[in-house]
Short mmCIF file of C-alpha atoms and ligand atoms in Angstrom, two decimals:
data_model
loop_
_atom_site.label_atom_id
_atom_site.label_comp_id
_atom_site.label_asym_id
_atom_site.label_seq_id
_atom_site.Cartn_x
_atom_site.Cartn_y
_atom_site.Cartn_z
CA UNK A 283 0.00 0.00 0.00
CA UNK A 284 1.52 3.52 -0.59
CA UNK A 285 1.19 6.42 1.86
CA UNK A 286 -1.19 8.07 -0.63
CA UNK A 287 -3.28 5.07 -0.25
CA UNK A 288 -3.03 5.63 3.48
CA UNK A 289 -3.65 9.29 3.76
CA UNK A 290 -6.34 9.94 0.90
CA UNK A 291 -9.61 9.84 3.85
CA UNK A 292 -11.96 12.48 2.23
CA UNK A 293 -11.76 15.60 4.81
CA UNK A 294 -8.56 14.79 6.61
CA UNK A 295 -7.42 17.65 6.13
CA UNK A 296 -10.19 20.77 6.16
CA UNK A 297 -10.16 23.45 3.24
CA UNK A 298 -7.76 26.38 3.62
CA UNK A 299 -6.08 29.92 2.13
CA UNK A 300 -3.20 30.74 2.14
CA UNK A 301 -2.42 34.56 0.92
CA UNK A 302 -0.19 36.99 0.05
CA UNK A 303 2.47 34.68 -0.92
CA UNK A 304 5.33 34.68 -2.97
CA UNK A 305 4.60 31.70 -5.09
CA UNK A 306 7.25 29.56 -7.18
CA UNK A 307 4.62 27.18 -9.10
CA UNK A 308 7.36 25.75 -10.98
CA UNK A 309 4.45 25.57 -13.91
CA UNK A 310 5.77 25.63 -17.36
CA UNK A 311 5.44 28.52 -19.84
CA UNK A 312 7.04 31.27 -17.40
CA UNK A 313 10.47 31.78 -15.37
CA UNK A 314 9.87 29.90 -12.02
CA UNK A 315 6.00 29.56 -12.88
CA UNK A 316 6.39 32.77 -10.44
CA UNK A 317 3.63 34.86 -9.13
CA UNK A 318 4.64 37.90 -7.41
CA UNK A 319 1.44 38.15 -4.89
CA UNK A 320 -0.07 34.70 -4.90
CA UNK A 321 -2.90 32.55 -2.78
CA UNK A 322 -2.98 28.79 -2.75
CA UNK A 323 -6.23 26.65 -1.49
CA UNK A 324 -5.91 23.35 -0.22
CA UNK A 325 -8.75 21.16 0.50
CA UNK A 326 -8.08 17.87 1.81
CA UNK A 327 -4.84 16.45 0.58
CA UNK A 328 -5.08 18.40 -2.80
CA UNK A 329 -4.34 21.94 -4.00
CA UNK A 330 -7.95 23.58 -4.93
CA UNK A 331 -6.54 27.09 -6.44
CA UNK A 332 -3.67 28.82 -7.45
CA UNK A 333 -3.21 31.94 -8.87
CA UNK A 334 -3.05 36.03 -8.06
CA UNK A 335 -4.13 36.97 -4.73
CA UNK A 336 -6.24 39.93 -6.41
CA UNK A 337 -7.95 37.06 -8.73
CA UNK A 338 -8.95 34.53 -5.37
CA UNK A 339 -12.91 33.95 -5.84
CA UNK A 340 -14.48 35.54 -2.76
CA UNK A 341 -16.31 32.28 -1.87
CA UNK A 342 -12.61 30.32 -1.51
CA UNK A 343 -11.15 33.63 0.58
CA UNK A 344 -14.39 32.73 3.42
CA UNK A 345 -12.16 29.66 4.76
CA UNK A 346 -9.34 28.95 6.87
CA UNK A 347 -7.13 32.10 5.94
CA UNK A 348 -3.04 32.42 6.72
CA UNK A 349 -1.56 35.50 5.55
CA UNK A 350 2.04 34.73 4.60
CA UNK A 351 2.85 38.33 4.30
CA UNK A 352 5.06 38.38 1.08
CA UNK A 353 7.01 34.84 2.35
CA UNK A 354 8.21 32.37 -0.24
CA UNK A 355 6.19 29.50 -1.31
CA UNK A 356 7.70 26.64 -3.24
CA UNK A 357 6.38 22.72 -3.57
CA UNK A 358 7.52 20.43 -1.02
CA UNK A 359 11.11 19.22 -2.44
CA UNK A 360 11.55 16.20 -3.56
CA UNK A 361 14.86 13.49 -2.89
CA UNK A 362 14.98 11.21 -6.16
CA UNK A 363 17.89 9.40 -5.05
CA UNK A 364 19.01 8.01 -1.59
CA UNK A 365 20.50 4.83 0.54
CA UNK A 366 18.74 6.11 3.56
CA UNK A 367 18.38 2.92 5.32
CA UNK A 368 22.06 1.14 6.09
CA UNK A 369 23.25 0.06 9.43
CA UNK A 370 27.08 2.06 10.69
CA UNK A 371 29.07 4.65 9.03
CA UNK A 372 32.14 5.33 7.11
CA UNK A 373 33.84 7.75 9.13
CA UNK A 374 37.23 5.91 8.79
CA UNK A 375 37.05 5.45 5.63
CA UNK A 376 36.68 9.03 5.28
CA UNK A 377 40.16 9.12 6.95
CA UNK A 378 41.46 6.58 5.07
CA UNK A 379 40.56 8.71 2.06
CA UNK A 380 42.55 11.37 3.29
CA UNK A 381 45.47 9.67 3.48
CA UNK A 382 45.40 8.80 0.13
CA UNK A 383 43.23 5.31 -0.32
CA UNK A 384 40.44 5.96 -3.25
CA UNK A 385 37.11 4.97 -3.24
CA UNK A 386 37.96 1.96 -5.43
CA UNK A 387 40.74 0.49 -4.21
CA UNK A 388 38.75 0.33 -0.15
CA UNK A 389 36.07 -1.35 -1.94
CA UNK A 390 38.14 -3.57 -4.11
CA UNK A 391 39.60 -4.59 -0.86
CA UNK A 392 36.47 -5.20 0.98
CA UNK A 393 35.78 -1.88 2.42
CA UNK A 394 33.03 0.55 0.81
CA UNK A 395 29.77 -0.54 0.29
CA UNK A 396 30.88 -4.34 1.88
CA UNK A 397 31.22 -2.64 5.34
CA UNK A 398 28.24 -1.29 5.39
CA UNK A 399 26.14 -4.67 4.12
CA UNK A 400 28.25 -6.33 7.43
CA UNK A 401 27.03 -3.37 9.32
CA UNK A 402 23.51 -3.35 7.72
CA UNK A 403 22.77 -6.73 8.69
CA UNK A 404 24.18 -7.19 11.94
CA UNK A 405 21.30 -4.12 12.76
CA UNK A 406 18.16 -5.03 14.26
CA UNK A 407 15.28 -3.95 12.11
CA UNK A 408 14.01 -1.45 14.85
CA UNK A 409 17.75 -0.01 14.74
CA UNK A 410 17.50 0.13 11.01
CA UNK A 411 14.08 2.12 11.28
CA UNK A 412 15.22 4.13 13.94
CA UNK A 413 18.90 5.07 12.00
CA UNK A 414 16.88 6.07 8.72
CA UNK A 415 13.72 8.09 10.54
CA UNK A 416 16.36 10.32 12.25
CA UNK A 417 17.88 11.04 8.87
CA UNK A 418 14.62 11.50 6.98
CA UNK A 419 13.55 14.06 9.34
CA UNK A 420 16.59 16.32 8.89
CA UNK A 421 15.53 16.53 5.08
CA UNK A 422 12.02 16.89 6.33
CA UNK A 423 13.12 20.18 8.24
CA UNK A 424 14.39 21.72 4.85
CA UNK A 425 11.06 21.18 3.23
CA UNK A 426 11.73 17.63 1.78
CA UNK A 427 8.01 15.98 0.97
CA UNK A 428 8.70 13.15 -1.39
CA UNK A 429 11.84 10.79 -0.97
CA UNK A 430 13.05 8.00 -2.10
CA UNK A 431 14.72 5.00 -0.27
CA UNK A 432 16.88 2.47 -1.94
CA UNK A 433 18.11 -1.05 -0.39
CA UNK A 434 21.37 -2.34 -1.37
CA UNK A 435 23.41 -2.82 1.94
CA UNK A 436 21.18 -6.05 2.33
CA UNK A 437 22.04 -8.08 -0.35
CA UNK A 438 20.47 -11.30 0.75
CA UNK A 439 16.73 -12.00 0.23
CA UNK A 440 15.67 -11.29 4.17
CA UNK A 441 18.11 -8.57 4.55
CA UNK A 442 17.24 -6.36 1.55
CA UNK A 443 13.49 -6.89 2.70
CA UNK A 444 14.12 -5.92 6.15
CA UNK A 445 15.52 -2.37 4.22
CA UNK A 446 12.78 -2.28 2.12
CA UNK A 447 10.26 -2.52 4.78
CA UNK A 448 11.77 0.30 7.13
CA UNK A 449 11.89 2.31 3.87
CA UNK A 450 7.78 1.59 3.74
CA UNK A 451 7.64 2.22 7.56
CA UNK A 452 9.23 5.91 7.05
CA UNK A 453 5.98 6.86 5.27
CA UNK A 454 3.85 5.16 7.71
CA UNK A 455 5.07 6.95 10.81
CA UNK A 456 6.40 10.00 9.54
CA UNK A 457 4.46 12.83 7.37
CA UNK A 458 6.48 11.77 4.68
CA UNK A 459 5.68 10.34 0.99
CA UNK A 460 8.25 7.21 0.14
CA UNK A 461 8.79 5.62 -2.96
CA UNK A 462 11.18 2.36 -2.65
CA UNK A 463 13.34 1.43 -5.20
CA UNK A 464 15.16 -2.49 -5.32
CA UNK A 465 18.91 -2.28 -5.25
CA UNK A 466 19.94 -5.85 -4.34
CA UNK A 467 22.67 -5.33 -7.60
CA UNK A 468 24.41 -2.74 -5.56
CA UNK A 469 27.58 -4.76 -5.04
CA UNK A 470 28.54 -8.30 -4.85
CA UNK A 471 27.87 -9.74 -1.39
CA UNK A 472 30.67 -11.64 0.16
CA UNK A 473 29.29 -14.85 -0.19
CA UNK A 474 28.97 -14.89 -3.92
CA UNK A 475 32.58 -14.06 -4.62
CA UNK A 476 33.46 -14.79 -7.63
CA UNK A 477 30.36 -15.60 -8.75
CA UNK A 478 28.28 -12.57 -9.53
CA UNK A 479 26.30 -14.21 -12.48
CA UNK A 480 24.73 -16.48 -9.84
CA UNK A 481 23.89 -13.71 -7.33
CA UNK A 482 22.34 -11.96 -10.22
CA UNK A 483 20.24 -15.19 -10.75
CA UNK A 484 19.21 -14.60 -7.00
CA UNK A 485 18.40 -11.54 -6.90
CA UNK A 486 16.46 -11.61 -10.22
CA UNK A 487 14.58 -13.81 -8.29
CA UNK A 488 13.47 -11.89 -5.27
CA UNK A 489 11.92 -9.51 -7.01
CA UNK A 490 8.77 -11.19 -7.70
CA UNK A 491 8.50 -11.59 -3.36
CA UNK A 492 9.67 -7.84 -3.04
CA UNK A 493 6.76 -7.28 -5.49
CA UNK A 494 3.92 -9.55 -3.77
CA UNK A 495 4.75 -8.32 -0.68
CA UNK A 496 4.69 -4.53 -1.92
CA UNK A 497 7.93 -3.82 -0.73
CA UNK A 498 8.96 -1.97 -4.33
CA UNK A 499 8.04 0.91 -7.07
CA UNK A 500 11.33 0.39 -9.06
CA UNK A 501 14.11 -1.43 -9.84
CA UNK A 502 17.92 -0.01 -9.98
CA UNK A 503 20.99 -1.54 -10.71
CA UNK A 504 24.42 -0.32 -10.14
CA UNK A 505 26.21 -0.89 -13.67
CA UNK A 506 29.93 -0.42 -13.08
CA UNK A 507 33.27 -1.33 -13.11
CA UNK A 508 32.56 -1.99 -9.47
CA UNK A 509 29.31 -2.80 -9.59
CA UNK A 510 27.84 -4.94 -12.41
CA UNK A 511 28.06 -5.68 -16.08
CA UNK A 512 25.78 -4.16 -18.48
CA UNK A 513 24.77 -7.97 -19.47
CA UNK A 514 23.81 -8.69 -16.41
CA UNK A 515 22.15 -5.29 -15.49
CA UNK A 516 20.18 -6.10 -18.62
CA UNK A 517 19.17 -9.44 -16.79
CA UNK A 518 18.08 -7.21 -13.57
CA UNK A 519 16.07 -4.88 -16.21
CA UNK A 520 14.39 -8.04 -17.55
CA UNK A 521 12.94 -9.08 -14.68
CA UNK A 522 12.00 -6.27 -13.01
CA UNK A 523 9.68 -5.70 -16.56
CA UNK A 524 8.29 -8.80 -15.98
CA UNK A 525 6.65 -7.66 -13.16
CA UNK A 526 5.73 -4.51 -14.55
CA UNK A 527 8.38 -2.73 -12.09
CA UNK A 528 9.97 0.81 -13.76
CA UNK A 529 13.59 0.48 -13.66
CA UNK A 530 16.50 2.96 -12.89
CA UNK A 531 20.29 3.10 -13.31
CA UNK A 532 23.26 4.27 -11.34
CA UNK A 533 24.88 4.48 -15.03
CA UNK A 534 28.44 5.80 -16.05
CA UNK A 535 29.53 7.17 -12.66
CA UNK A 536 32.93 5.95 -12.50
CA UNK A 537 33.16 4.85 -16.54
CA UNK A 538 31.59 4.72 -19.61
CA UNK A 539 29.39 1.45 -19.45
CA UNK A 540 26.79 2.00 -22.32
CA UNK A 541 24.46 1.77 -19.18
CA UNK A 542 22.54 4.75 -19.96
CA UNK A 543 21.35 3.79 -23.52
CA UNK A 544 20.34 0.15 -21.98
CA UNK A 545 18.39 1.86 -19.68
CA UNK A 546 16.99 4.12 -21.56
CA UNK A 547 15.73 1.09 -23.72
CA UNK A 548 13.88 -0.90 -20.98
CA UNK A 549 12.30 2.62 -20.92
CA UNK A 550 14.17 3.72 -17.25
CA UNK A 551 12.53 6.50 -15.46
CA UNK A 552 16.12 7.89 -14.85
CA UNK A 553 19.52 7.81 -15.13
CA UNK A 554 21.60 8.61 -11.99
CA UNK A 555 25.31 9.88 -11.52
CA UNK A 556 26.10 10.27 -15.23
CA UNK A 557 30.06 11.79 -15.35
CA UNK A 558 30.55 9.74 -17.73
CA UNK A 559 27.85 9.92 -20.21
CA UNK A 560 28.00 9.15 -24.10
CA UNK A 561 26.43 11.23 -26.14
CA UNK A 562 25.21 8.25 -27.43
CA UNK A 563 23.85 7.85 -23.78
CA UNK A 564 22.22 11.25 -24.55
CA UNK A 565 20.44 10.49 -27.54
CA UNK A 566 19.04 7.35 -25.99
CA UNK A 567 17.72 9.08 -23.00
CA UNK A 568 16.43 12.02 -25.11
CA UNK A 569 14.37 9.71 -27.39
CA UNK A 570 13.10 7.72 -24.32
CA UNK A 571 12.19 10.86 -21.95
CA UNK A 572 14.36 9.34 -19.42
CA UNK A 573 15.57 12.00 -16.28
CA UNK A 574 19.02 12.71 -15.87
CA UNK A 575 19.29 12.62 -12.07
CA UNK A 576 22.56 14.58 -11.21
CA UNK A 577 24.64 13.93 -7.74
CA UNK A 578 26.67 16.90 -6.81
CA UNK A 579 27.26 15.53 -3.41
CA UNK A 580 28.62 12.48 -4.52
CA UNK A 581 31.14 14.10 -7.47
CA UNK A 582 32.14 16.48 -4.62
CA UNK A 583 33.01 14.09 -2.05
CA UNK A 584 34.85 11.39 -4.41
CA UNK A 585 36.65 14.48 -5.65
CA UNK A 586 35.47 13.62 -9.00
CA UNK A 587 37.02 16.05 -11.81
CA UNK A 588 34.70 14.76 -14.90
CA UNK A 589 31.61 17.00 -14.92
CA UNK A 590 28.45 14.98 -16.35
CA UNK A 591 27.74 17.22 -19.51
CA UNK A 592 25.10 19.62 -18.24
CA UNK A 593 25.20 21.54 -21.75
CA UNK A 594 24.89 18.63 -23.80
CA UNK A 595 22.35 17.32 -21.73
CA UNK A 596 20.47 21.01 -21.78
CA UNK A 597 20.78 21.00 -25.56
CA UNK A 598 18.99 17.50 -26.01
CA UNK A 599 16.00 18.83 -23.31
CA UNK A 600 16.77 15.94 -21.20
CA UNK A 601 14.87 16.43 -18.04
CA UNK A 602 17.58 17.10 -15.31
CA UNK A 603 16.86 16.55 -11.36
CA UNK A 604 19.31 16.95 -8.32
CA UNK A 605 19.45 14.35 -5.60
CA UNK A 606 21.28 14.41 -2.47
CA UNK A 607 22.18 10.50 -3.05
CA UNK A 608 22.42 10.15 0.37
CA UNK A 609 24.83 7.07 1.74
CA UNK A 610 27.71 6.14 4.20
CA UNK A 611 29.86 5.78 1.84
CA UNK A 612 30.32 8.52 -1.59
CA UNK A 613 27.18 11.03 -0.23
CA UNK A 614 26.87 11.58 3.60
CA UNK A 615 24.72 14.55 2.44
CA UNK A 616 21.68 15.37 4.67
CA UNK A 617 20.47 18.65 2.99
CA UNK A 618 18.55 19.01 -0.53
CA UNK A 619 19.09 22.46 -0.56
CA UNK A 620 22.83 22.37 -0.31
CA UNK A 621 22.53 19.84 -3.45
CA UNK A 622 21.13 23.85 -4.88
CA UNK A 623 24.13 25.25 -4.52
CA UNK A 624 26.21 22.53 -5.01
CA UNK A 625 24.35 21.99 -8.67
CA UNK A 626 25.16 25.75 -9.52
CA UNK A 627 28.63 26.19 -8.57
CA UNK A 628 30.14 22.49 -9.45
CA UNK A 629 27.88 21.43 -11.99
CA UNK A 630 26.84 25.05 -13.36
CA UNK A 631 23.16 24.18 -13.57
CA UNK A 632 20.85 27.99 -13.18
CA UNK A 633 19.43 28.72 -10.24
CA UNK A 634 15.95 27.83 -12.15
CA UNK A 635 17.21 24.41 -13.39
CA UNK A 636 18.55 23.29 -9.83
CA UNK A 637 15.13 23.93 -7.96
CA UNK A 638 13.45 22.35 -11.45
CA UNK A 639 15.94 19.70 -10.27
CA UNK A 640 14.80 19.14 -6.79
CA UNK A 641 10.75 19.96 -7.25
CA UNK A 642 8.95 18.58 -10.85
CA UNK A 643 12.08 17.23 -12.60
CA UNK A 644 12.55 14.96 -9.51
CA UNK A 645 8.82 13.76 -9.20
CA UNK A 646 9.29 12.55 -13.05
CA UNK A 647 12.57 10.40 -11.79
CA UNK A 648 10.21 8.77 -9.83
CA UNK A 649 7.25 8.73 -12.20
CA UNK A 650 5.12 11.14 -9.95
CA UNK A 651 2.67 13.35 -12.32
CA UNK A 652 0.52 14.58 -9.05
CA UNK A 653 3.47 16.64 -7.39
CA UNK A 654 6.54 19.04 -7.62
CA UNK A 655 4.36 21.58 -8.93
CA UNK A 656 2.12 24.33 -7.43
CA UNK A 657 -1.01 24.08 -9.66
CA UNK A 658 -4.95 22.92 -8.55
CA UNK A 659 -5.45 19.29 -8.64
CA UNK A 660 -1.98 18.27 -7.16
CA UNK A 661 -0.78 17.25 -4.20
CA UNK A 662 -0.67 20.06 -1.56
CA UNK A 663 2.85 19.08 -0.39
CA UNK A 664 4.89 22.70 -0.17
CA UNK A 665 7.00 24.60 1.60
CA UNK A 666 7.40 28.19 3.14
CA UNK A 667 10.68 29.90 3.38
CA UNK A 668 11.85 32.74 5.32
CA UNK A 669 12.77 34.58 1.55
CA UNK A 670 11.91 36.12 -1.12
CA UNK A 671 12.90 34.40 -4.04
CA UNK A 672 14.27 31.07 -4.39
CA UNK A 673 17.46 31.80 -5.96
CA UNK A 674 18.20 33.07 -2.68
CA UNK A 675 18.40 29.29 -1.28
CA UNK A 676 20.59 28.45 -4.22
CA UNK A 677 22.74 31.40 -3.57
CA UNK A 678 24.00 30.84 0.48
CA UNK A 679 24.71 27.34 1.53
CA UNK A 680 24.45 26.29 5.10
CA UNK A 681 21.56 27.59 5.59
CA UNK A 682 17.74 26.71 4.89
CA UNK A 683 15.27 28.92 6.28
CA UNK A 684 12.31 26.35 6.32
CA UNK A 685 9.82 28.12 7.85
CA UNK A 686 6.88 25.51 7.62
CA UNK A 687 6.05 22.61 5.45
CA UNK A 688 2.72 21.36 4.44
CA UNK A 689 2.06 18.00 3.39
CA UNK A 690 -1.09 16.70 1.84
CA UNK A 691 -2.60 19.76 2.85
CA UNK A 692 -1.74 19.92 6.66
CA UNK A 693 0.97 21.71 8.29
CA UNK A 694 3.79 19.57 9.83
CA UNK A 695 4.07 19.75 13.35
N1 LIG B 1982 27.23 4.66 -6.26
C1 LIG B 1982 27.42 5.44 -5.21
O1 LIG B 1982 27.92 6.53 -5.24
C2 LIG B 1982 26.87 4.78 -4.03
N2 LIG B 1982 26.36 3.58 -4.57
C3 LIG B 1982 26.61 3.54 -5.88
O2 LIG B 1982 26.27 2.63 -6.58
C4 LIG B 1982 27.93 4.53 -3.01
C5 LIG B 1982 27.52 3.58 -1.97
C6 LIG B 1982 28.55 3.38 -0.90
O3 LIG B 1982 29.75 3.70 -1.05
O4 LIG B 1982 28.15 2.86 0.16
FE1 LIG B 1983 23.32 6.16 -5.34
#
């Protein structure tokens, strides 16, 4: 069952006006969708009205009224790409790092994303809960709505379940929206060394349980030189269409794989990471409508010095979204709006493409129509900010005046 499933009782949430805001709708056709002096109505879970505050229909401006006196207003944020739930950390490697070990080499030797699956199973499942709630509501505070969980520090049948279900149980005790995605080919668990075509066997097969049990939205792969081949991503791909699952890719992050053109023909939703994209890759995700989900934390904390081409992907109107790709081991990120900044300055994106990034580019990623927008009929999941305009949270970084959040029409606590 999904949390919209959950929350959707008729009159949960009463009728209400907000006014006098400065609204970023996001809708297409103008700069920001902006309107200078704007008033939203919610009613129940949905958005009612949007529009000029001078042009609110009298009968609407009768009901539960906030004045927001001139503050921002954008739609709740949305995190298209994180490994929230994981048992441990990585702080040594981080010092390992430092003193001159790379990424591949620690996991090559068994470090990386193997210590955390060690660490990630020897957690209890209420630890596991507990470790990703207090992470989801830091993003929470900076007006994060929609996220979305991936396992992959499981990688055994009960383990990545166990991930997948405190994923489910974020949106279930938090006022949160969560959209799990299957990442059993992450990396190959130690028991399978050596044989990676067999573990792909297995976890082809747990899908179809994942799926029964309604652990999953999508499927991902990692598709690397230290992850998996592109045949047997293709394998992953296969299976998760059997079962009618969308599938995503952590494509050409470290090399050039070709994953982004398979992906992009099983029809992906996204492409993640991307430093190393084709243009070939381009064309293929072009043609398929496929996001191009961008990771500034990660490129900034590998030290990565291959940008993903921005222009080229600009130029082919590939869809891009920002994601804080939140893990213990390349991404210890905990703020979307840092990912903002960090999209302008190392990855040169506009001000007005980074917040497309983290609003209605990132609800495509996850194949969400009924959000990242301000417009009536949509999901009233959005966020008010002690600014003006939102180029302003793009501009500072360490800092994210969240004022309030609203999600599915009622203010957070
Ligand atoms: N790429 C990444 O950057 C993360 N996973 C992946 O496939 C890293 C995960 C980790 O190091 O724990
Ligand atoms: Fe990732």
């Amino acid at each position: 069952m999904t949390a919209d499933a959950s929350r959707a009782t008729p009159g949960a949430a009463p009728s209400r006006v907000w006014r006098h805001a400065r609204l970023a709708t996001f809708q297409a056709g103008t700069p920001w969708g902006w309107i200078e002096d704007g008033a939203l109505v919610t009613s129940a879970e949905r958005i009612t009205w949007v529009g000029p505050d001078r042009e609110l229909p009298a009968a609407l401006a009768a009901a539960d009224e906030t004045d927001l006196h001139g503050a921002l207003v954008t739609p709740g944020l949305v995190d298209a790409h994180t490994h929230l739930v994981y048992g441990g950390d990585r702080a040594a490697e981080f010092e390992q790092r430092l003193q001159g070990a790379t990424y591949e080499e620690i996991a090559r030797a068994g470090g990386g994303i193997r210590s955390t699956v060690a660490a990630t199973r020897a957690a209890s499942d209420e630890a596991l809960f507990a470790a990703a709630a207090q992470r989801a509501r830091v993003l929470m505070a900076e007006g994060v709505t929609t996220l979305e969980v991936k396992s992959g520090y499981g990688l055994a049948e009960d383990h990545e379940a166990r991930c997948l279900a405190a994923a489910r149980r974020l949106a279930h005790e938090l006022p949160l929206e969560v959209r799990t995605t299957s990442l059993a080919a992450h990396a190959l668990p130690p028991e399978f060394t050596g044989r990676p075509d067999e573990y792909i066997d297995a976890a082809c097969g747990w899908l179809a349980g994942q799926h029964a049990a309604g652990l999953v939205d999508a499927v991902d792969a990692f598709c690397d030189t230290i992850g998996f081949t592109p045949a047997q991503t293709q394998r992953i791909f296969a299976a998760a269409r059997q079962l009618g699952l969308p599938v995503k890719l952590h494509a050409e992050q470290l090399s050039d794989q070709g994953g982004a053109a398979l992906a992009a023909r099983h029809g992906a939703l996204s492409c993640d990471h991307l430093e190393h994209l084709s243009p070939d890759g381009i064309t293929a995700m072009a043609a398929a409508g496929t996001v191009a989900v961008l990771l500034p934390g990660a490129y900034y904390y590998l030290r990565e010095t291959r940008l993903p081409p921005v222009a080229a992907l600009r130029e082919a109107g590939v869809p891009m979204a920002i994601a804080t790709d939140h893990n213990p081991g390349s991404s210890p990120a905990l703020s979307l709006v840092l990912m903002l900044n960090m999209a302008c300055t190392l990855f040169r994106l506009t001000p007005e493409e980074a917040w497309r990034g983290v609003t209605v580019h990132a609800a495509r990623a996850l194949g969400l129509s009924d959000r990242g927008r301000l417009a009536a009929g949509l999901r009233a999941d959005f966020a008010v900010w002690d600014a003006t305009h939102p180029r302003e949270l793009a501009y500072r970084f360490g800092h994210a005046p969240c004022r309030q959040v609203v999600f599915g029409g009622m203010p957070r606590a």
